């Protein structure tokens, strides 16, 4: 993805590089202003959309709470009616008769108990039907209150309602088929209703069913309130997932598609546990909120149309972006002419620089009064030309001085050759006199002198530095009754790696000077080990078997090495004496490593009193040969 973006942007970058500074500045102004303005506009309009959605959500939830409050009141009315029915002892006795009632008894019931029920229903006009269905064949139907159960045996809810016990059951239906018109061909359609069903149980025996019914337009007015506000539409979903809604209200233009999508969105809300869902039907946006009505086992849903406000926000967004583009175009034209005036002096300065590039060093930039930074640039350009001419004159003088230095260097080389020849003559005399020890020492001394005088650079091969150390130990062994033994543990392929010249010799010199006190009769060994370190470095360890040092001396010396390169640092001694000049060689080596390689390379010292002292040097793994070697991850400096 990143590579494709880079490839797509290359033609634009190429085009910009070929434009003048004036064109690039105008392009930069457009990009700097246009892109942020579009981003900021999008951000603010997105926030406005989110704010409107939040407000619409709060409004929808408030509407649901109000409707739930009304539904709760209607539930209480219906439950009170059912409760009154079960508490009327005369009515319960009538439903559980053991013998057929007489005419006088029926008249008394009709004029008394059933008349009271009629008055109660009259005082509660929201109740559509208040009915009792008995399964006793001895009772007579007293319309419109008492009926035989056989009238409702074909209802889908009858079996469940007949075994409710003390529980109650709520049933939603799309139409109200009046029982008294049961056998007519013209039912009461378009009358959705809700029924509260309760079983009448006496002595553990099923006696009948109480049915309190109410039209949904009374039960939930906002759901069935006619056409009204077309910006929202409420629905009731019963426990079986059936949706009840006012078909006359149609906020989507397609009620079937709306019902199907609402079912899908409600299922997702149930799974996620969220309180809202946003969806689209026919490219129109809607917001769905749901709230449970636990007492009837249903959910109250509210769908709000978001299309009109979102379209208004979108149009406003486009208008503001268009206004920004027009403003930027106007500013770009103004900027173009202003830049043309400002860059006029810069173009004159460019012409002067072209003449200088051709070798006309006596050229001067034009005086640009009142040109601000461009005028200051012209002034410094003239100063630069003056400095260049002065440096050219100085270069001519330095050439003469360099020639003289080369002659002096040649004389110095002649003197060093004279010294080497003299050492060779003395060596030949020692061999003639059969003084082999003196001859070998002179050979080692000559090797050391050649190594020291041949300073062609800071880097040498490890094998050259090791050979120099061997010569040094050969010379120093003249002083000791017990010679120093040099032990090497260096793989052959490490010998071609580079080290700083004269970086190991000071470490060996410190071992010889401080490891073994004068007069001590013991074996003397210095061991040099080279190993890989991490991914791209090596560790060179110089260890002696001397008397070591205590923790105080060791900490002082390591602190001195760590402080290498700092001004006013403490000169801590390396060794066992109280002199504070013994660590200079180690600090110099550490400073050189930091200077040429940087951190984390350098020296570190460890020691155990009476056993040993180790100096560990860490440097990068770099080849000096200019050819490949079988050393993984080594850098070829050649």
Coordinates of C-alpha atoms in Angstrom, one line a residue, residues 24 44 72 83 99 165 208 257 261 282 303 311 324 356 366 393 395 410 413 443 486 502 578 590 603:
X24 CA 5.5 25.8 -6.3
X44 CA -17.3 19.5 12.0
X72 CA -48.5 0.9 32.1
X83 CA -59.1 -8.8 39.5
X99 CA -77.4 -27.7 38.7
X165 CA -53.1 -21.3 37.0
X208 CA -63.2 -20.9 32.7
X257 CA -39.5 -3.7 3.5
X261 CA -35.5 -4.6 8.1
X282 CA -34.0 2.6 -0.4
X303 CA -38.3 4.3 14.0
X311 CA -29.6 15.8 3.5
X324 CA -13.7 27.4 0.4
X356 CA 29.9 33.0 -10.7
X366 CA 22.7 43.7 -7.5
X393 CA 44.8 33.7 -2.2
X395 CA 45.4 28.5 -1.0
X410 CA 61.6 13.5 3.1
X413 CA 62.4 9.7 6.3
X443 CA 65.3 -7.5 15.6
X486 CA 52.2 -14.3 25.6
X502 CA 48.6 1.2 19.1
X578 CA 48.7 6.1 44.8
X590 CA 39.1 4.5 25.3
X603 CA 37.1 -0.5 27.4

